[in-house]
Protein backbone atom coordinates (compact mmCIF):
# COMPACT_ATOMS: atom_id res chain seq x y z
CA MET A 1 68.49 -10.63 -48.71
CA LEU A 2 66.39 -13.21 -50.50
CA GLN A 3 65.35 -13.15 -54.16
CA SER A 4 63.19 -15.43 -56.26
CA THR A 5 64.92 -17.24 -59.10
CA GLN A 6 61.86 -16.63 -61.24
CA SER A 7 59.75 -13.63 -62.17
CA VAL A 8 61.16 -10.08 -62.47
CA ALA A 9 64.87 -9.31 -62.36
CA LEU A 10 65.91 -6.97 -59.54
CA ASP A 11 69.06 -4.93 -59.44
CA ALA A 12 71.22 -3.90 -56.48
CA SER A 13 69.28 -0.70 -55.88
CA HIS A 14 66.12 -2.64 -55.11
CA PHE A 15 67.95 -4.82 -52.58
CA GLU A 16 69.60 -1.83 -50.96
CA LEU A 17 66.21 -0.12 -50.65
CA ILE A 18 64.43 -2.91 -48.78
CA GLU A 19 67.45 -3.78 -46.63
CA ALA A 20 67.57 -0.20 -45.39
CA MET A 21 64.09 -0.57 -43.99
CA THR A 22 63.60 -1.76 -40.39
CA ASP A 23 60.10 -3.05 -41.15
CA GLU A 24 59.51 -6.51 -42.60
CA VAL A 25 59.47 -5.84 -46.35
CA VAL A 26 58.73 -7.94 -49.42
CA ILE A 27 58.34 -7.17 -53.13
CA LEU A 28 55.51 -8.77 -55.13
CA ASP A 29 55.40 -9.12 -58.90
CA ALA A 30 52.28 -8.55 -60.98
CA THR A 31 50.91 -12.01 -60.05
CA GLY A 32 51.33 -11.49 -56.32
CA THR A 33 54.38 -13.72 -56.04
CA ILE A 34 56.99 -12.72 -53.46
CA VAL A 35 60.15 -12.04 -55.44
CA ALA A 36 62.33 -10.53 -52.71
CA ALA A 37 62.37 -10.14 -48.90
CA ASN A 38 64.65 -8.25 -46.56
CA THR A 39 66.52 -9.52 -43.49
CA ALA A 40 63.84 -8.25 -41.07
CA TRP A 41 61.27 -10.42 -42.87
CA LYS A 42 63.61 -13.43 -42.70
CA LEU A 43 64.14 -13.01 -38.94
CA PHE A 44 60.40 -12.70 -38.35
CA CYS A 45 59.81 -15.96 -40.19
CA GLU A 46 62.50 -17.74 -38.17
CA GLU A 47 61.22 -16.43 -34.85
CA ASN A 48 57.62 -17.36 -35.53
CA GLY A 49 57.80 -20.83 -37.03
CA GLY A 50 57.67 -19.78 -40.66
CA ASP A 51 59.27 -21.36 -43.73
CA LEU A 52 62.93 -21.44 -42.73
CA LYS A 53 64.15 -22.59 -46.12
CA SER A 54 62.61 -20.09 -48.52
CA HIS A 55 61.12 -17.58 -46.09
CA TYR A 56 58.12 -17.63 -48.47
CA VAL A 57 60.08 -16.13 -51.36
CA GLY A 58 58.45 -17.66 -54.43
CA ALA A 59 55.14 -18.15 -52.64
CA ASN A 60 52.06 -16.21 -53.78
CA TYR A 61 51.07 -13.54 -51.25
CA PHE A 62 47.56 -13.34 -52.69
CA ASP A 63 47.04 -17.05 -52.09
CA ILE A 64 48.13 -16.61 -48.48
CA CYS A 65 45.48 -13.88 -48.09
CA LYS A 66 42.86 -16.20 -49.63
CA LEU A 67 43.68 -18.87 -47.05
CA ALA A 68 43.28 -16.29 -44.31
CA VAL A 69 39.83 -15.44 -45.71
CA LEU A 70 38.89 -19.10 -45.46
CA ASP A 71 40.16 -19.08 -41.84
CA ALA A 72 37.65 -16.26 -41.14
CA VAL A 73 40.23 -13.54 -40.55
CA VAL A 74 37.95 -10.52 -40.98
CA GLN A 75 40.60 -8.17 -42.35
CA ALA A 76 42.10 -10.63 -44.88
CA GLU A 77 39.58 -10.02 -47.66
CA ALA A 78 39.94 -6.25 -47.35
CA VAL A 79 43.73 -6.60 -47.51
CA LEU A 80 43.50 -8.78 -50.62
CA ASP A 81 41.17 -6.34 -52.38
CA GLY A 82 43.37 -3.39 -51.39
CA LEU A 83 46.54 -5.00 -52.72
CA ARG A 84 44.94 -5.86 -56.05
CA THR A 85 43.59 -2.33 -56.41
CA ALA A 86 46.99 -0.83 -55.57
CA LEU A 87 48.67 -3.06 -58.14
CA LYS A 88 46.11 -2.16 -60.78
CA THR A 89 45.62 1.58 -60.17
CA GLY A 90 48.77 2.68 -58.35
CA ALA A 91 46.72 4.01 -55.39
CA PRO A 92 48.59 3.37 -52.10
CA PHE A 93 46.96 0.95 -49.68
CA GLU A 94 47.17 0.97 -45.90
CA GLY A 95 45.50 -1.39 -43.48
CA GLU A 96 45.87 -3.25 -40.20
CA TYR A 97 45.43 -6.95 -39.54
CA PRO A 98 45.98 -9.45 -36.71
CA CYS A 99 48.89 -11.84 -36.96
CA ASP A 100 48.88 -13.77 -33.69
CA GLY A 101 51.73 -16.06 -32.77
CA PRO A 102 51.78 -18.97 -30.32
CA GLY A 103 50.40 -17.52 -27.05
CA VAL A 104 50.79 -13.91 -28.14
CA ARG A 105 48.53 -11.29 -29.71
CA ARG A 106 49.98 -9.19 -32.50
CA TRP A 107 48.78 -6.54 -34.89
CA PHE A 108 50.56 -5.33 -38.04
CA GLN A 109 50.15 -2.29 -40.20
CA LEU A 110 50.49 -3.05 -43.92
CA ASN A 111 51.52 -0.38 -46.44
CA ALA A 112 51.48 -1.24 -50.17
CA ASN A 113 52.93 1.02 -52.88
CA ARG A 114 53.18 0.20 -56.57
CA MET A 115 56.60 0.46 -58.18
CA ALA A 116 57.87 -0.31 -61.69
CA ILE A 117 60.71 -2.77 -62.13
CA ARG A 118 62.00 -3.19 -65.69
CA GLY A 119 58.74 -1.59 -66.82
CA GLY A 120 56.58 -4.13 -65.08
CA PRO A 121 54.23 -3.31 -62.13
CA CYS A 122 55.26 -4.58 -58.70
CA LEU A 123 54.20 -3.94 -55.12
CA LEU A 124 56.43 -2.90 -52.23
CA LEU A 125 54.87 -4.24 -48.99
CA GLN A 126 55.95 -2.94 -45.58
CA HIS A 127 54.81 -4.85 -42.46
CA ARG A 128 55.11 -2.85 -39.24
CA ASN A 129 54.40 -4.30 -35.81
CA VAL A 130 51.84 -1.96 -34.19
CA THR A 131 50.76 -4.31 -31.39
CA THR A 132 51.66 -1.87 -28.58
CA ARG A 133 49.72 0.98 -30.14
CA ARG A 134 46.80 -1.25 -31.08
CA MET A 135 46.53 -2.77 -27.61
CA ALA A 136 46.70 0.68 -26.05
CA HIS A 137 43.95 1.77 -28.43
CA ASP A 138 41.89 -1.31 -27.51
CA ASP A 139 42.43 -0.58 -23.82
CA ILE A 140 41.23 2.97 -24.33
CA GLU A 141 38.19 1.76 -26.25
CA ARG A 142 37.44 -0.79 -23.57
CA ALA A 143 37.83 1.78 -20.81
CA HIS A 144 35.60 4.17 -22.75
CA LEU A 145 32.98 1.46 -23.20
CA GLN A 146 33.16 0.58 -19.51
CA ALA A 147 32.86 4.23 -18.58
CA GLU A 148 29.87 4.67 -20.90
CA THR A 149 28.28 1.51 -19.51
CA PHE A 150 28.86 2.67 -15.94
CA ALA A 151 27.49 6.12 -16.75
CA ALA A 152 24.40 4.53 -18.28
CA LEU A 153 23.92 2.36 -15.21
CA VAL A 154 24.28 5.34 -12.88
CA ALA A 155 21.85 7.36 -14.99
CA THR A 156 19.20 4.66 -15.24
CA THR A 157 19.44 2.85 -11.89
CA GLY A 158 16.70 3.29 -9.34
CA GLU A 159 19.27 3.79 -6.57
CA ALA A 160 20.37 7.30 -5.65
CA ILE A 161 24.10 7.63 -6.41
CA LEU A 162 26.18 10.66 -5.54
CA THR A 163 29.86 11.43 -5.27
CA TYR A 164 31.56 14.06 -3.14
CA ASP A 165 35.14 15.27 -2.95
CA LEU A 166 37.36 15.07 0.11
CA GLU A 167 35.97 18.36 1.39
CA GLY A 168 32.42 16.93 1.28
CA CYS A 169 31.21 18.88 -1.77
CA ILE A 170 28.93 17.02 -4.18
CA ILE A 171 30.54 16.44 -7.60
CA SER A 172 28.05 13.99 -9.14
CA TRP A 173 24.32 13.49 -8.68
CA ASN A 174 22.26 11.00 -10.66
CA PRO A 175 18.56 11.23 -11.62
CA ALA A 176 17.54 8.78 -8.89
CA ALA A 177 19.11 11.10 -6.29
CA GLU A 178 16.99 13.92 -7.67
CA ARG A 179 13.87 11.78 -7.38
CA LEU A 180 14.70 10.74 -3.82
CA TYR A 181 15.68 14.13 -2.44
CA GLY A 182 14.04 16.63 -4.79
CA TYR A 183 17.20 18.60 -5.61
CA THR A 184 18.13 18.91 -9.29
CA GLU A 185 21.67 18.16 -10.39
CA GLN A 186 22.31 21.89 -10.81
CA GLU A 187 21.07 22.58 -7.28
CA ALA A 188 23.12 19.77 -5.71
CA LEU A 189 26.49 20.10 -7.45
CA GLY A 190 28.99 22.10 -5.43
CA GLN A 191 26.89 21.91 -2.26
CA SER A 192 28.08 20.13 0.87
CA VAL A 193 26.57 16.69 1.21
CA GLU A 194 25.46 17.88 4.66
CA LEU A 195 22.71 19.64 2.73
CA LEU A 196 20.85 16.37 3.25
CA TYR A 197 21.62 15.99 6.97
CA PRO A 198 19.04 16.64 9.72
CA GLN A 199 20.01 19.66 11.83
CA ASP A 200 20.92 17.56 14.86
CA TRP A 201 22.77 14.80 12.97
CA PRO A 202 25.73 13.80 15.18
CA THR A 203 28.30 12.80 12.52
CA SER A 204 29.85 15.28 10.07
CA VAL A 205 30.74 14.46 6.48
CA LEU A 206 34.44 14.79 7.30
CA GLU A 207 34.10 12.21 10.08
CA TYR A 208 32.42 9.86 7.63
CA ARG A 209 35.18 10.60 5.10
CA ASP A 210 37.93 9.67 7.54
CA GLN A 211 36.26 6.38 8.44
CA ILE A 212 35.69 5.48 4.77
CA VAL A 213 39.25 6.38 3.75
CA ALA A 214 40.59 4.30 6.64
CA GLY A 215 38.56 1.33 5.42
CA ASN A 216 36.51 1.19 8.62
CA LEU A 217 33.14 2.05 7.07
CA ARG A 218 31.48 0.40 4.08
CA GLN A 219 27.78 0.71 4.89
CA PHE A 220 25.60 2.43 7.47
CA ASP A 221 21.99 3.46 8.14
CA ALA A 222 21.07 7.11 8.34
CA VAL A 223 18.25 9.62 8.14
CA ARG A 224 18.46 12.24 5.42
CA VAL A 225 16.17 15.16 4.60
CA ALA A 226 14.69 15.90 1.18
CA LYS A 227 14.24 19.38 -0.26
CA ASP A 228 10.61 19.49 0.92
CA GLY A 229 11.63 18.58 4.47
CA THR A 230 10.56 14.95 4.24
CA LYS A 231 12.79 12.63 6.22
CA ARG A 232 14.17 9.63 4.38
CA HIS A 233 15.53 6.52 6.06
CA VAL A 234 18.39 5.26 3.89
CA THR A 235 21.04 2.57 3.91
CA ILE A 236 24.23 4.12 2.50
CA ALA A 237 26.92 2.05 0.79
CA CYS A 238 30.16 3.99 0.48
CA THR A 239 33.51 3.47 -1.21
CA PRO A 240 36.56 5.64 -1.95
CA ILE A 241 37.42 6.49 -5.56
CA ARG A 242 41.11 6.27 -6.46
CA THR A 243 43.30 7.49 -9.30
CA LEU A 244 45.53 5.11 -11.29
CA SER A 245 48.30 5.88 -8.84
CA GLY A 246 46.08 4.83 -5.92
CA ASP A 247 45.36 8.27 -4.49
CA ILE A 248 41.86 8.72 -3.04
CA VAL A 249 40.19 11.73 -4.62
CA SER A 250 36.51 11.35 -3.76
CA ILE A 251 33.85 9.24 -2.06
CA SER A 252 31.00 7.47 -3.83
CA ASN A 253 27.69 6.87 -2.04
CA ILE A 254 24.70 4.72 -2.98
CA HIS A 255 21.59 5.69 -1.01
CA HIS A 256 19.02 2.89 -0.78
CA ASP A 257 15.65 4.21 0.39
CA VAL A 258 14.30 2.06 3.24
CA THR A 259 11.72 4.57 4.49
CA ALA A 260 8.77 2.27 3.79
CA THR A 261 10.53 -0.62 5.52
CA ARG A 262 11.31 1.44 8.61
CA LYS A 263 7.73 2.72 8.80
CA ALA A 264 6.43 -0.85 8.49
CA GLU A 265 8.74 -1.87 11.32
CA GLU A 266 7.47 1.03 13.45
CA VAL A 267 3.87 0.05 12.74
CA ARG A 268 4.65 -3.57 13.59
CA ASP A 269 6.22 -2.53 16.90
CA LEU A 270 3.31 -0.22 17.65
CA VAL A 271 0.80 -2.95 16.88
CA SER A 272 2.73 -5.40 19.06
CA ARG A 273 2.71 -3.01 21.97
CA GLU A 274 -0.97 -2.26 21.42
CA VAL A 275 -1.85 -5.96 21.33
CA ILE A 276 -0.02 -6.48 24.62
CA HIS A 277 -1.73 -3.42 26.12
CA ARG A 278 -5.19 -4.57 25.04
CA ALA A 279 -4.54 -8.12 26.18
CA LYS A 280 -3.65 -6.80 29.64
CA ASN A 281 -6.79 -4.63 29.67
CA MET A 282 -8.91 -7.60 28.62
CA LEU A 283 -7.41 -9.82 31.31
CA SER A 284 -8.00 -7.11 33.91
CA LEU A 285 -11.59 -6.78 32.77
CA VAL A 286 -12.21 -10.54 32.87
CA THR A 287 -10.60 -10.74 36.30
CA ALA A 288 -12.88 -7.99 37.59
CA MET A 289 -15.92 -9.71 36.07
CA GLN A 290 -14.91 -13.00 37.68
CA ARG A 291 -14.38 -11.43 41.09
CA GLN A 292 -17.59 -9.39 41.11
CA THR A 293 -19.68 -12.25 39.74
CA ALA A 294 -18.31 -14.56 42.43
CA ASN A 295 -19.19 -12.00 45.12
CA SER A 296 -22.82 -11.76 44.01
CA ALA A 297 -23.50 -15.36 43.01
CA LYS A 298 -25.41 -17.52 45.51
CA SER A 299 -24.19 -20.83 44.11
CA LEU A 300 -21.56 -22.31 41.85
CA ALA A 301 -24.17 -22.99 39.22
CA GLU A 302 -25.32 -19.36 39.30
CA PHE A 303 -21.71 -18.21 39.07
CA ASN A 304 -21.01 -20.43 36.06
CA LYS A 305 -24.14 -19.25 34.29
CA SER A 306 -23.65 -15.52 34.98
CA PHE A 307 -19.91 -15.51 34.34
CA GLY A 308 -20.31 -17.53 31.14
CA ASP A 309 -23.01 -15.20 29.83
CA ARG A 310 -20.88 -12.15 30.57
CA ILE A 311 -17.87 -13.68 28.82
CA GLN A 312 -20.07 -14.37 25.77
CA ALA A 313 -21.26 -10.77 25.76
CA LEU A 314 -17.69 -9.58 25.95
CA ALA A 315 -16.79 -11.98 23.13
CA ARG A 316 -19.53 -10.54 20.91
CA SER A 317 -18.16 -7.04 21.44
CA THR A 318 -14.62 -8.25 20.81
CA ASP A 319 -15.67 -9.99 17.57
CA LEU A 320 -17.04 -6.71 16.29
CA LEU A 321 -13.84 -4.95 17.34
CA VAL A 322 -11.69 -7.52 15.51
CA ASP A 323 -13.83 -7.15 12.39
CA GLY A 324 -13.25 -3.40 12.62
CA GLY A 325 -9.50 -3.85 12.68
CA TRP A 326 -9.31 -3.02 16.41
CA SER A 327 -10.05 0.59 15.57
CA SER A 328 -13.81 1.22 15.55
CA VAL A 329 -17.26 -0.41 15.68
CA ASP A 330 -20.60 1.00 14.59
CA LEU A 331 -22.81 1.63 17.66
CA ASP A 332 -26.02 0.50 15.95
CA GLN A 333 -24.34 -2.78 14.99
CA LEU A 334 -23.15 -3.30 18.56
CA VAL A 335 -26.57 -2.69 20.10
CA ARG A 336 -28.31 -5.13 17.78
CA ALA A 337 -25.60 -7.79 18.25
CA GLN A 338 -25.82 -7.61 22.05
CA LEU A 339 -29.64 -7.67 22.22
CA ALA A 340 -30.21 -10.37 19.57
CA PRO A 341 -29.63 -13.37 21.95
CA PHE A 342 -32.32 -12.05 24.35
CA LEU A 343 -35.16 -11.08 21.99
CA HIS A 344 -36.26 -14.51 20.75
CA GLY A 345 -38.34 -12.96 17.97
CA GLN A 346 -39.67 -10.07 20.07
CA ASP A 347 -37.90 -7.43 17.97
CA ASP A 348 -40.92 -5.13 18.14
CA VAL A 349 -40.46 -4.50 21.88
CA VAL A 350 -37.16 -2.66 21.29
CA ASP A 351 -36.72 0.61 19.42
CA VAL A 352 -33.09 1.27 18.38
CA ALA A 353 -32.28 4.67 16.90
CA GLY A 354 -29.49 7.23 16.70
CA PRO A 355 -27.04 8.92 14.34
CA PRO A 356 -24.03 7.03 12.95
CA VAL A 357 -21.38 6.69 15.65
CA SER A 358 -18.12 4.75 15.62
CA LEU A 359 -16.96 3.56 19.03
CA GLY A 360 -13.35 3.12 20.10
CA PRO A 361 -12.29 -0.07 21.97
CA GLN A 362 -12.97 1.19 25.51
CA ALA A 363 -16.39 2.66 24.67
CA LEU A 364 -17.26 -0.54 22.81
CA GLN A 365 -16.52 -2.73 25.84
CA LEU A 366 -18.35 -0.34 28.15
CA ILE A 367 -21.62 -0.25 26.21
CA GLY A 368 -21.38 -3.92 25.29
CA MET A 369 -21.16 -4.96 28.95
CA ALA A 370 -23.88 -2.53 29.99
CA LEU A 371 -26.28 -3.77 27.29
CA HIS A 372 -25.72 -7.33 28.42
CA GLU A 373 -26.54 -6.44 32.04
CA LEU A 374 -29.60 -4.41 31.04
CA ALA A 375 -30.89 -7.17 28.75
CA THR A 376 -30.25 -9.80 31.42
CA ASN A 377 -32.24 -7.77 33.97
CA SER A 378 -35.00 -7.25 31.41
CA THR A 379 -35.16 -10.99 30.76
CA LYS A 380 -35.50 -11.66 34.48
CA TYR A 381 -37.76 -8.84 35.58
CA GLY A 382 -38.74 -6.59 32.66
CA VAL A 383 -40.03 -6.36 29.11
CA MET A 384 -38.16 -9.37 27.79
CA SER A 385 -39.57 -11.61 30.53
CA ASP A 386 -43.23 -11.35 29.45
CA GLY A 387 -43.32 -9.09 26.40
CA ASN A 388 -45.19 -6.34 28.22
CA GLY A 389 -43.85 -2.81 28.02
CA HIS A 390 -41.32 -1.27 25.67
CA ILE A 391 -37.58 -0.61 25.45
CA SER A 392 -36.09 2.42 23.71
CA CYS A 393 -32.39 2.45 23.06
CA HIS A 394 -31.48 5.89 21.69
CA TRP A 395 -28.36 7.98 21.45
CA SER A 396 -27.28 11.41 20.30
CA HIS A 397 -24.20 13.66 20.12
CA THR A 398 -23.26 16.01 22.93
CA GLU A 399 -22.33 19.64 22.32
CA LYS A 400 -18.63 18.74 22.76
CA GLY A 401 -18.74 15.96 20.21
CA GLY A 402 -19.18 13.12 22.67
CA LEU A 403 -21.96 10.55 22.97
CA HIS A 404 -25.11 10.54 25.11
CA PHE A 405 -26.52 6.98 25.29
CA HIS A 406 -29.98 6.34 26.81
CA TRP A 407 -31.75 3.06 27.67
CA ALA A 408 -35.38 3.36 28.80
CA GLU A 409 -37.53 0.39 29.77
CA THR A 410 -41.16 1.40 30.37
CA GLY A 411 -44.45 -0.34 31.15
CA ILE A 412 -42.97 -2.78 33.57
CA THR A 413 -43.55 -3.66 37.22
CA LEU A 414 -40.40 -3.71 39.35
CA ASP A 415 -40.06 -5.36 42.75
CA PRO A 416 -39.02 -2.55 45.16
CA SER A 417 -36.30 -4.80 46.54
CA LEU A 418 -34.49 -4.74 43.17
CA LYS A 419 -33.77 -1.04 43.58
CA LYS A 420 -31.35 -1.90 46.37
CA THR A 421 -29.38 -4.59 44.50
CA THR A 422 -25.64 -4.23 44.56
CA GLY A 423 -24.63 -7.10 42.28
CA PHE A 424 -22.07 -7.00 39.46
CA GLY A 425 -24.66 -5.77 36.97
CA SER A 426 -25.39 -2.79 39.14
CA LYS A 427 -21.70 -2.02 39.44
CA VAL A 428 -21.25 -2.23 35.67
CA LEU A 429 -24.01 0.32 35.18
CA SER A 430 -23.05 2.70 37.95
CA VAL A 431 -19.30 2.38 38.56
CA LEU A 432 -17.24 0.25 36.18
CA ALA A 433 -18.67 1.56 32.92
CA PRO A 434 -18.06 5.29 33.43
CA ALA A 435 -14.66 4.59 34.96
CA MET A 436 -13.50 2.94 31.72
CA VAL A 437 -14.06 6.09 29.64
CA ASN A 438 -13.87 8.87 32.23
CA GLY A 439 -17.53 9.62 31.60
CA SER A 440 -20.68 9.74 33.72
CA ALA A 441 -23.58 7.30 34.19
CA GLU A 442 -26.91 7.34 35.95
CA THR A 443 -29.51 4.64 36.68
CA VAL A 444 -33.05 5.68 37.62
CA THR A 445 -35.79 3.23 38.60
CA SER A 446 -39.45 3.61 39.52
CA GLU A 447 -42.41 1.25 39.83
CA ASN A 448 -42.81 0.88 36.06
CA THR A 449 -39.67 2.46 34.53
CA LEU A 450 -35.93 1.81 34.43
CA THR A 451 -33.57 4.19 32.67
CA TRP A 452 -29.83 4.14 32.27
CA THR A 453 -27.85 6.94 30.65
CA VAL A 454 -24.15 7.30 30.02
CA THR A 455 -22.11 10.13 28.57
CA ILE A 456 -18.89 9.24 26.75
CA PRO A 457 -16.25 11.88 25.85
CA ALA A 458 -15.37 12.44 22.20
CA ALA A 459 -11.87 11.00 22.76
CA HIS A 460 -13.40 7.49 22.90
CA LEU A 461 -15.18 7.85 19.55
CA SER A 462 -13.29 7.03 16.38
CA SER A 463 -14.73 10.01 14.52
CA PRO A 464 -15.71 12.64 17.12
CA CYS A 465 -18.50 14.89 15.93
């Protein structure tokens, strides 16, 4: 028991009182000077590098608090004000403050009660180590904050997050899951997670559970079905949820919607296959053109000229098809593009008319090739050779929504021997063209007229009428 040689005089009862206490206890006089300290206080000083000679008896406690204020200890100023108020008014003071030692965190609870000694006011200060309780409280606060933060993340994230118990029943369902699948939280909770499975899905929730619990499954792709029946392609990240003792009590899932990505991949694959298919068709067509042109040509020069012209005609049709996204081409645009190289300013000899029609790829190639052959013949033997006569290029819809295309070249004089020609152009008009679209074609010639008609089924029009 330590006592100051100055200040108030204490008797044996005061010493007995503070020695009976297990907390670190000191008595302050009216100026804040420590006038007595018990053994617990002395041991604390010795164990924590304090003043081993005086154990701070005779030092001013208020001054120590002021130094702590200067050291930016947040609670020090409140403690100082509380002690002064208790000394002045007699109102008890209680507070907590940090008192860290070398490499260790500590918290103390301070209780101050005024007492009279020889008629003078003094303070009895009890210091109780509450580090364990305070750290537990801080841990709880931290866990609560983490839980609140996690709950906020789950509530606000754009990813669908759901949790189900070991029987597969949904026990949590965030707003993003509602947006993805259409079920409200009230509708989803308590339901089996298989509520989202397609009818023929091969893996049950319990099979998934066993793989996840065993640590064999962390992520997988799946198809799930929304409330309105829409199928969703999702990548599912999964993890078991454990108690503090390590027992698994539920499974957490994060569903990342990859529907748009999967559809884009399907479109890409479809386009790739379509490009390959069309390339093969184009090569077959060019091969047939090459073979038939070679059969009818009388010289290499004639072959080169005829084959080159036909390739150019095919290229013009293909350019229009590319501009139309390989889906459709306006018939009027095609006719004018194919005839333009042959007219040389004689636009008035051709009458082009018909309702709006969008041609599919096969119909486009058919009519494009036919127009080239017809215009080539006209340049050699018909209207485009001398400007005499007239060409009408008209079309209309059939009763079944198909296309009836009609070329009529009138006012011309045809050599009777041309009626018997069996060259490539003739085959395009009579055989190859209708075969490409499963339609029908007819060529009729007389002394002063040539007509060619073709009927194309609605399936080869982009917007059948």
